[in-house]
Amino acid sequence: MKNIVEVKGLEKNYKSFRAVTGVDFEVGEGEIFGFLGPNGAGKSTTINMLSTIIRPSGGKASINGFDIVADKNKVRASIGLIFQESTLDEKLTANENLMLHCKFYRVPKDKREERIKEVLEIVDLEDKRGNIVDTFSGGMKRRLEIARGLLHYPRVLFLDEPTVGLDPQTRNHIWEYILRLKEKAGITIFLTTHYMDEAEICDRVAVMDHGELIALDTPDQLKTNVGGDIIEIETEDNQTAWKILKEKYEVEVNEAGESLTFQVDKGSEFLVQFVKNFDIPIKTVNLRRPTLNDVFLALTGREIREEAASSKEKMKSNMRKGRG
Amino acid sequence: MEAVYAIWQRDVLKFFRDRARLIGSFAMPFMFLILFGSGMSGAIGSMMGGEEAAGPLRDFDFVEFMFPGIIGMTVFNTAIFSALSVVQDREFGYLREILVSPMSRTSIAIGKVLGGSTVALFQGLMMLVFVPFIGVSITLPIILELIPVMFLVAFAISSIGLLIATSLKTSQGFQMIIQVLIFPMLFLSGALFPLNGMPAWMDFLVKINPLTYSVDMFKKIILQPENLAPALREAMGLNLSVFGHVISFSEEMIVVLVLSILFVVLATVRFNRSEA
């Protein structure tokens, strides 16, 4: 597989704050590549550098063979961008938004009509072509943006949190469209998300934390690396339970809200004996395969959704970095 | 080239689609011209001696005097506020769609300035609907002469607007700065009253105000001072002079042209440096 995105030692510093600290990776052509990590992990900063919106402080990166600093305009012509916030002109119709995009990206005049029809069909908005965008629902706007991002046949489509702020049903729809897109157009999709289930769809996932790339593999492999099954228990006395688990069973225990989680090989066999013999009364018990959330937990000791905790930690680590 | 056209087209399209703005744009000129102008007209008439006024001064019609100024004010307002769209595009996110495209920043800046100038030109021409109510005679040659002058003035002012807009993040901030800028420039341009017998410091401000020369061009085209009696011309403040030299129409044109080029270059350079 040919690499369409190549990144070497890319970094971005804001004064003493190191937003992205020298990341390396490649993305193969036709891949769905996901960036996973909590808010403030450096995902958007990386995407913004790759899409020429901000200048890297160091390192090199190329898209479609073009350098992101030296060949800005060629990179821009090779990529489609869908941002977290809407960038549609809501006072104009869907058609006008698409037509302007064709002009911005120099889509040949005789191809415009055909392309607009094509992309509107992918996102099921053919019948809304003449409507003012103002009247669209949040999901429709998102779909229109995806359609617009495809008009100039980009080689790589960047999606920065494409489903943030949408209801679950619309989220599912957007994903159907994205997958349809991959099949139909065969383009490379590069996305960031902090939704675990969305990361599962990716061919490969890069896990980011504190501006560093801490893991990069297929979702299955990442989960296999965590090892075994995950057991989640809730007891009358979690503190004592923690101690017993550590001493008697010699497992690494993580606390997630009211419950404790730990990993074991052959979970179902272990569980029968465990429940019978455990000294502390158990309120609930749950056995499952590891998820990407467990991957993140195993890599960082934190849950990806613990936004408050993670931002506090980020501050601490920034202070550390600032001093150091 | 198509990039310039696309950016221009979007602004012009949105101008004609926004009916409220189209109708609202008549409100200010109407108030100045009909309410303020007609009221002042009577007052000024009686101050100049009313019916017993000496000779040509009897013909002084304040509304007629104000009309070129009001056209100037309209062109000026529309042109400078057209740059508000850049700030709004930043607020609503559309600026990113523009800035991450492979278009050059220069094309975008030129497209924006041309868009603002075109809209201001239309807005200025729309003011001609007041002509039947105020008794100035406007012929087709006058209109044909007005169009390029209006466009040139609008181009200079739109560039100033873009220069300001590029440095600002919020539309409130932009509106604040424009309001602070717009009123002194208007009052010191001769658009609303004849520039006669002013204190020296004020005279200085008038002479460095680019709007003064713009408004004076409109006056020269519409009022045709060469056909007026010298005393009336003097009363209307139509003998604009710098260091005792009565400035001609073509000299004014050069002043505005030079300013246009200066500001469009500054705005483009500034816009080229802005981040998405």
XYZ file of C-alpha atoms in Angstrom:
600
model
C 0.000 0.000 0.000
C 1.292 3.429 -0.959
C 1.540 6.045 1.794
C -0.568 9.101 1.153
C 0.295 10.884 4.416
C 3.802 10.824 5.843
C 4.642 12.527 9.108
C 8.086 12.769 10.682
C 8.837 14.445 14.000
C 5.985 16.914 13.605
C 5.686 19.288 16.529
C 3.877 22.438 17.593
C 4.811 24.628 20.539
C 2.886 27.538 21.953
C 5.420 29.394 24.078
C 6.254 26.913 26.837
C 3.288 24.647 26.047
C 4.131 21.721 23.795
C 0.834 20.918 22.060
C 2.295 18.232 19.805
C 5.651 16.727 20.694
C 7.231 15.219 17.613
C 4.875 12.599 16.205
C 5.732 10.071 13.465
C 3.264 8.047 11.425
C 2.158 7.120 7.924
C -1.284 6.669 6.491
C -1.810 4.284 3.603
C -3.930 5.140 0.603
C -7.585 4.178 1.059
C -7.247 3.706 4.791
C -9.599 4.978 7.481
C -7.176 6.364 9.995
C -8.385 7.492 13.398
C -6.930 9.797 15.999
C -8.191 8.934 19.433
C -7.601 10.844 22.619
C -9.198 13.156 25.167
C -9.839 16.829 24.430
C -6.600 18.764 24.416
C -4.491 15.740 23.497
C -3.203 17.448 20.354
C -5.461 15.755 17.802
C -6.880 18.926 16.297
C -3.518 20.659 16.392
C -2.036 17.803 14.360
C -4.884 17.894 11.846
C -4.583 21.683 11.594
C -0.901 21.359 10.791
C -1.488 18.667 8.190
C -4.216 20.721 6.557
C -1.939 23.824 6.378
C -4.083 25.887 8.733
C -1.285 26.322 11.244
C 2.443 26.174 10.721
C 4.361 23.402 12.456
C 7.118 24.452 14.869
C 9.265 21.551 13.730
C 9.362 18.291 11.812
C 8.169 17.393 8.338
C 4.976 16.118 6.801
C 3.709 15.479 3.316
C 0.305 14.728 1.846
C -0.056 13.195 -1.578
C 3.670 13.814 -1.981
C 3.453 17.553 -1.298
C 5.195 19.192 1.628
C 2.718 20.869 3.992
C 4.838 24.007 4.380
C 6.520 24.437 1.000
C 3.628 23.268 -1.216
C 0.700 24.633 0.759
C -1.634 25.225 -2.164
C -1.017 21.799 -3.682
C -1.723 20.195 -0.312
C -4.902 22.257 -0.049
C -6.068 21.053 -3.439
C -5.423 17.429 -2.389
C -7.455 17.463 0.802
C -11.030 17.941 1.927
C -11.736 19.321 5.370
C -14.701 18.938 7.624
C -14.307 20.953 10.792
C -15.844 20.578 14.206
C -17.888 23.730 13.695
C -19.964 24.352 10.594
C -18.303 26.372 7.847
C -21.290 26.622 5.529
C -22.766 29.915 4.400
C -26.204 29.490 5.919
C -27.715 32.405 4.020
C -27.085 30.663 0.712
C -28.689 27.566 -0.770
C -27.032 24.154 -0.733
C -26.407 24.501 -4.447
C -24.785 27.918 -4.065
C -22.514 26.634 -1.306
C -21.427 23.758 -3.529
C -21.030 25.936 -6.621
C -18.801 28.397 -4.751
C -16.680 25.490 -3.536
C -16.245 24.296 -7.132
C -14.987 27.760 -8.040
C -12.676 27.980 -5.041
C -11.113 24.651 -6.002
C -11.139 25.175 -9.784
C -13.374 22.239 -10.609
C -13.704 22.400 -14.415
C -16.914 24.185 -15.471
C -18.362 21.290 -17.463
C -17.895 18.870 -14.553
C -19.596 20.949 -11.862
C -23.207 19.967 -12.462
C -22.361 16.279 -12.558
C -20.204 16.421 -9.421
C -22.771 18.338 -7.394
C -25.389 15.714 -8.283
C -22.977 12.962 -7.394
C -21.991 14.246 -3.948
C -25.566 15.187 -3.038
C -26.577 11.646 -3.863
C -23.922 10.202 -1.554
C -25.359 12.139 1.392
C -29.030 11.825 0.340
C -29.661 15.532 -0.102
C -30.598 15.639 -3.806
C -34.050 17.044 -3.074
C -32.713 19.829 -0.840
C -30.439 21.328 -3.445
C -32.282 24.618 -3.844
C -33.035 25.154 -0.154
C -31.389 27.786 2.022
C -28.986 26.071 4.434
C -30.480 28.026 7.330
C -33.512 25.743 7.190
C -31.458 22.523 7.503
C -31.191 20.406 10.661
C -27.819 19.865 12.325
C -27.429 16.455 10.710
C -28.300 17.765 7.254
C -25.747 20.543 7.566
C -23.096 18.012 8.520
C -23.987 15.881 5.510
C -23.872 18.892 3.224
C -20.442 19.747 4.561
C -19.247 16.222 3.857
C -20.664 16.484 0.350
C -18.918 19.798 -0.166
C -15.631 18.392 1.109
C -15.797 15.755 -1.628
C -16.545 18.038 -4.581
C -12.961 18.525 -5.679
C -12.194 14.781 -5.373
C -9.707 15.133 -2.528
C -7.245 12.314 -1.986
C -7.545 12.642 1.773
C -10.647 13.711 3.661
C -10.000 15.128 7.121
C -12.874 14.882 9.561
C -12.336 16.645 12.865
C -14.867 15.201 15.338
C -17.414 14.732 12.540
C -20.294 13.721 14.780
C -19.778 15.902 17.829
C -23.009 17.514 19.006
C -25.269 15.247 16.959
C -27.871 12.864 18.342
C -27.034 9.129 18.251
C -29.331 8.380 15.318
C -27.811 11.115 13.174
C -24.362 9.980 14.217
C -25.079 6.516 12.891
C -26.286 7.992 9.623
C -23.194 10.119 9.222
C -21.110 7.009 9.689
C -23.075 5.143 7.058
C -22.283 7.974 4.673
C -18.617 7.964 5.570
C -18.352 4.226 4.988
C -20.295 4.507 1.746
C -17.844 7.162 0.744
C -14.864 4.959 1.342
C -16.372 2.238 -0.833
C -17.520 4.549 -3.602
C -14.780 7.110 -3.840
C -11.943 5.027 -2.419
C -10.439 8.016 -0.691
C -8.345 8.061 2.452
C -10.206 9.180 5.530
C -8.378 10.779 8.420
C -10.523 11.483 11.443
C -10.326 12.491 15.056
C -12.807 11.409 17.643
C -13.190 10.867 21.323
C -16.048 8.412 20.834
C -14.793 4.859 21.323
C -17.350 3.208 19.087
C -16.390 5.518 16.243
C -12.752 4.616 16.575
C -13.703 0.950 16.161
C -14.648 1.621 12.544
C -11.118 2.730 11.662
C -8.604 0.474 9.951
C -5.939 1.812 12.268
C -6.106 3.954 15.356
C -3.464 6.281 16.730
C -3.875 7.008 20.419
C -2.758 10.472 21.461
C -2.240 11.865 24.914
C -0.463 15.047 26.048
C 0.641 15.719 22.485
C 2.338 12.358 22.116
C 1.476 9.352 20.009
C 1.351 6.546 22.568
C 0.032 3.688 20.422
C -0.736 3.007 16.783
C -2.348 -0.184 15.518
C -5.561 -1.787 14.331
C -8.351 -1.603 16.906
C -8.259 -5.401 17.289
C -4.539 -5.517 17.845
C -4.688 -2.681 20.351
C -7.319 -4.566 22.300
C -5.384 -7.831 22.100
C -2.353 -6.007 23.480
C -4.365 -5.125 26.557
C -4.608 -8.890 27.021
C -7.329 -11.182 28.267
C -10.764 -10.171 29.418
C -11.892 -7.256 31.506
C -13.696 -7.892 34.773
C -15.568 -5.049 36.339
C -16.812 -5.407 39.917
C -18.628 -3.224 42.368
C -18.324 -4.197 46.030
C -19.455 -3.062 49.456
C -15.915 -1.970 50.247
C -13.897 -1.099 47.188
C -10.790 -0.106 49.100
C -10.336 -3.440 50.805
C -11.311 -5.217 47.603
C -8.541 -3.329 45.810
C -6.009 -4.490 48.370
C -7.095 -8.112 48.208
C -7.058 -8.086 44.410
C -3.551 -6.744 44.364
C -2.127 -9.015 47.000
C -3.956 -12.268 46.421
C -4.616 -12.192 42.693
C -1.690 -10.015 41.667
C -3.609 -7.991 39.074
C -3.353 -4.362 38.054
C -6.539 -2.667 39.297
C -8.074 0.496 37.843
C -10.839 2.484 39.416
C -13.648 3.651 37.172
C -16.315 5.535 39.049
C -17.993 3.207 41.540
C -16.381 0.077 40.154
C -12.992 -1.589 39.889
C -11.682 -3.121 36.694
C -8.862 -5.555 36.119
C -7.703 -7.920 33.401
C -7.384 -11.683 33.519
C -6.776 -14.422 30.963
C -9.714 -16.774 30.441
C -12.219 -14.534 32.168
C -15.192 -16.889 32.348
C -13.305 -19.653 34.160
C -11.680 -17.185 36.520
C -14.969 -15.532 37.361
C -16.681 -18.672 38.748
C -13.966 -19.273 41.316
C -13.507 -15.587 42.015
C -17.111 -14.865 42.934
C -17.267 -17.998 45.128
C -14.110 -17.150 47.070
C -14.002 -13.358 47.291
C -14.273 -12.104 50.888
C -15.982 -8.768 50.277
C -19.668 -8.891 49.309
C -19.935 -8.168 45.578
C -22.779 -5.947 44.390
C -22.359 -6.281 40.633
C -19.981 -8.115 38.372
C -19.398 -7.805 34.661
C -17.162 -9.679 32.261
C -16.341 -8.273 28.843
C -13.852 -8.112 26.020
C -11.572 -5.099 26.184
C -12.772 -1.952 24.415
C -10.674 0.887 23.100
C -11.479 2.673 26.316
C -9.647 -0.107 28.167
C -6.779 0.340 25.755
C -6.586 3.979 26.669
C -6.919 3.150 30.343
C -4.142 0.572 30.136
C -1.876 3.001 28.293
C -2.432 6.056 30.445
C -4.087 4.892 33.654
C -6.975 7.222 32.917
C -10.322 6.898 31.229
C -10.677 8.867 28.065
C -13.941 10.449 29.219
C -12.595 11.726 32.509
C -12.420 15.203 31.085
C -12.171 17.003 34.407
C -9.443 14.765 35.716
C -7.540 14.853 32.474
C -7.596 18.617 32.198
C -6.322 18.930 35.751
C -3.571 16.512 34.927
C -2.802 18.362 31.744
C -2.312 21.537 33.729
C 0.007 19.761 36.093
C 2.012 18.274 33.292
C 2.208 21.626 31.545
C 3.554 23.162 34.694
C 6.070 20.368 34.904
C 7.048 20.896 31.294
C 7.162 24.643 31.787
C 9.605 24.264 34.624
C 11.655 21.608 32.927
C -9.315 35.077 -11.739
C -12.301 32.855 -11.076
C -11.457 33.004 -7.367
C -11.857 36.815 -7.382
C -15.128 36.397 -9.263
C -16.451 33.752 -6.833
C -15.727 35.866 -3.759
C -17.237 38.937 -5.461
C -20.290 36.994 -6.576
C -21.043 35.708 -3.098
C -21.103 39.212 -1.591
C -23.210 40.676 -4.385
C -25.623 37.737 -4.272
C -26.076 38.091 -0.540
C -26.637 41.829 -0.869
C -29.527 41.419 -3.269
C -31.005 38.566 -1.268
C -31.119 40.507 1.983
C -34.349 42.495 1.489
C -34.368 43.920 4.992
C -30.944 45.419 4.394
C -32.013 46.759 1.003
C -35.031 48.546 2.432
C -33.238 49.564 5.618
C -30.523 51.216 3.574
C -33.000 53.924 2.596
C -33.794 54.832 6.194
C -30.690 56.864 7.074
C -30.530 58.887 3.840
C -34.260 59.500 4.045
C -33.952 60.876 7.550
C -31.005 63.081 6.711
C -32.350 64.315 3.438
C -36.049 64.739 4.076
C -36.385 65.232 7.829
C -33.108 66.909 8.740
C -32.482 68.534 5.366
C -35.946 70.031 4.911
C -35.926 71.310 8.464
C -32.503 72.883 8.121
C -33.439 74.278 4.753
C -36.038 76.579 6.267
C -33.753 77.634 9.096
C -30.804 78.355 6.842
C -33.042 80.174 4.391
C -34.287 82.550 7.071
C -30.766 83.039 8.470
C -29.614 84.131 5.044
C -32.321 86.747 4.991
C -35.295 84.731 3.774
C -37.262 86.353 0.976
C -35.209 89.553 1.263
C -31.944 87.661 0.740
C -29.525 89.394 -1.507
C -29.527 88.208 -5.116
C -28.290 84.709 -5.779
C -28.314 83.622 -2.137
C -32.083 83.364 -2.401
C -31.467 80.252 -4.510
C -29.618 78.457 -1.732
C -31.465 75.181 -1.238
C -30.045 73.181 1.640
C -31.616 69.873 0.562
C -30.129 70.284 -2.872
C -26.796 71.085 -1.263
C -26.954 67.968 0.895
C -27.881 65.526 -1.835
C -24.343 64.837 -3.161
C -23.189 64.519 0.433
C -25.883 61.959 1.161
C -24.825 59.926 -1.854
C -21.284 60.133 -0.556
C -22.413 59.092 2.905
C -24.299 56.103 1.520
C -21.403 54.918 -0.616
C -19.041 55.430 2.298
C -21.211 53.585 4.833
C -21.937 50.651 2.575
C -18.364 50.281 1.445
C -16.843 50.346 4.909
C -19.516 48.068 6.365
C -19.076 45.602 3.523
C -15.878 44.536 5.276
C -18.038 43.482 8.202
C -18.702 40.333 6.172
C -15.076 39.304 6.675
C -15.470 39.523 10.447
C -18.829 37.733 10.282
C -17.339 35.018 8.084
C -14.719 34.537 10.746
C -17.369 34.335 13.466
C -19.610 31.946 11.524
C -16.714 29.814 10.317
C -17.021 30.429 6.573
C -13.682 32.222 6.471
C -11.998 28.873 7.105
C -13.695 27.367 4.065
C -12.225 30.244 2.075
C -8.788 30.257 3.675
C -8.120 26.501 3.429
C -8.918 26.464 -0.278
C -6.095 26.681 -2.808
C -7.064 30.258 -3.767
C -4.395 32.867 -3.194
C -5.007 35.267 -0.331
C -4.522 38.172 -2.714
C -7.401 36.993 -4.923
C -9.604 36.672 -1.857
C -8.753 40.190 -0.655
C -9.303 41.730 -4.103
C -12.581 39.814 -4.482
C -13.773 41.136 -1.138
C -12.865 44.745 -1.951
C -14.498 44.527 -5.386
C -17.599 42.952 -3.836
C -17.884 45.757 -1.306
C -17.327 48.400 -3.991
C -20.008 46.921 -6.225
C -22.547 46.754 -3.437
C -21.724 50.337 -2.425
C -22.091 51.477 -6.036
C -25.574 49.938 -6.250
C -26.521 51.393 -2.909
C -25.348 54.832 -4.036
C -27.271 54.598 -7.302
C -30.377 53.626 -5.357
C -30.247 57.035 -3.690
C -31.226 58.544 -7.022
C -34.846 57.590 -6.258
C -34.914 60.703 -4.046
C -34.200 62.938 -7.035
C -37.863 63.682 -7.928
C -38.549 64.879 -4.363
C -35.726 67.370 -4.021
C -35.679 69.230 -7.253
C -32.171 68.616 -8.498
C -32.006 67.724 -12.135
C -30.064 64.567 -12.848
C -29.493 63.642 -16.468
C -28.135 60.450 -17.947
C -24.659 61.948 -18.613
C -24.491 62.936 -14.932
C -25.311 59.364 -13.885
C -22.722 57.972 -16.299
C -20.175 60.331 -14.815
C -21.185 59.401 -11.275
C -20.758 55.631 -11.698
C -16.974 55.438 -12.068
C -16.441 58.058 -9.355
C -18.704 56.203 -6.949
C -16.913 52.962 -7.711
C -13.496 54.476 -7.182
C -14.508 56.055 -3.867
C -16.154 52.792 -2.784
C -13.018 50.880 -3.711
C -10.821 53.098 -1.528
C -13.203 52.898 1.424
C -13.754 49.119 1.102
C -10.004 48.671 1.258
C -9.864 50.687 4.474
C -12.688 48.509 5.801
C -10.867 45.285 4.916
C -7.707 46.588 6.525
C -9.593 47.167 9.775
C -11.646 43.954 9.541
C -8.593 41.757 9.075
C -7.220 42.865 12.412
C -10.413 42.250 14.378
C -12.001 39.125 15.785
C -15.575 40.187 16.612
C -18.214 42.114 14.715
C -18.957 44.202 17.826
C -15.360 45.355 17.840
C -15.528 46.183 14.156
C -18.756 48.131 14.519
C -17.345 50.084 17.439
C -14.263 51.155 15.516
C -16.231 52.020 12.401
C -18.717 54.153 14.354
C -15.878 56.051 15.987
C -14.291 56.571 12.582
C -17.354 57.196 10.474
C -18.942 60.169 12.233
C -15.940 62.506 12.430
C -15.077 61.654 8.837
C -18.616 62.434 7.721
C -18.926 65.669 9.718
C -15.555 66.872 8.469
C -16.213 66.062 4.827
C -18.632 68.814 3.853
C -21.341 66.222 3.262
C -23.745 67.695 5.798
C -22.907 71.420 5.918
C -20.878 73.866 3.833
C -17.243 74.033 4.873
C -17.131 77.766 5.474
C -15.487 79.850 8.172
C -14.148 76.926 10.172
C -11.451 77.253 12.862
C -7.961 76.460 11.575
C -7.612 73.097 13.390
C -10.884 71.907 11.919
C -9.928 73.134 8.494
C -6.776 71.044 8.778
C -8.771 67.898 9.628
C -11.089 68.566 6.703
C -8.171 68.801 4.314
C -6.600 65.503 5.404
C -9.940 63.678 5.271
C -10.154 61.591 2.085
C -13.937 61.830 2.219
C -13.731 65.595 1.683
C -12.381 65.084 -1.825
C -14.815 62.259 -2.519
C -17.824 64.337 -1.485
C -16.509 67.326 -3.416
C -16.351 65.224 -6.579
C -19.991 64.236 -6.140
C -20.885 67.890 -5.603
C -19.024 68.967 -8.714
C -20.823 66.351 -10.796
C -24.323 66.879 -9.411
C -24.467 70.605 -8.553
C -22.325 71.765 -11.486
C -20.848 74.772 -9.682
C -19.582 76.306 -12.929
C -23.203 77.196 -13.685
C -23.818 78.822 -10.287
C -23.398 82.444 -9.322
C -20.040 83.022 -7.532
C -21.709 84.183 -4.292
C -23.882 81.087 -4.157
C -20.911 78.877 -4.950
C -19.061 80.475 -2.043
C -22.025 79.989 0.332
C -22.260 76.331 -0.619
C -18.558 75.883 0.121
C -17.810 74.694 -3.369
C -14.433 76.374 -3.731
C -12.423 73.713 -1.930
C -8.822 74.804 -1.775
C -5.576 73.535 -0.269
C -2.920 76.144 0.610
C -4.874 78.703 -1.386
C -4.944 76.524 -4.489
C -8.461 75.744 -5.678
C -8.377 72.019 -6.205
C -9.714 70.669 -9.478
C -11.832 67.601 -10.193
C -8.981 65.676 -11.767
C -6.705 66.448 -8.844
C -9.323 65.056 -6.498
C -9.590 61.989 -8.676
C -5.841 61.447 -8.371
C -5.969 61.845 -4.591
C -8.674 59.171 -4.277
C -6.947 56.913 -6.796
C -3.664 57.074 -4.905
C -5.481 56.361 -1.638
C -7.252 53.383 -3.258
C -4.013 51.841 -4.354
C -2.344 52.511 -1.016
C -5.112 50.991 1.070
C -5.807 48.000 -1.164
C -2.124 47.080 -1.000
C -2.046 47.509 2.789
C -5.238 45.474 3.211
C -3.984 42.677 0.955
C -0.645 42.452 2.739
C -2.409 42.398 6.077
C -4.900 39.764 4.859
C -2.068 37.601 3.550
C -0.672 37.422 7.058
C -3.918 36.464 8.796
C -4.398 32.925 10.097
C -7.435 30.791 9.407
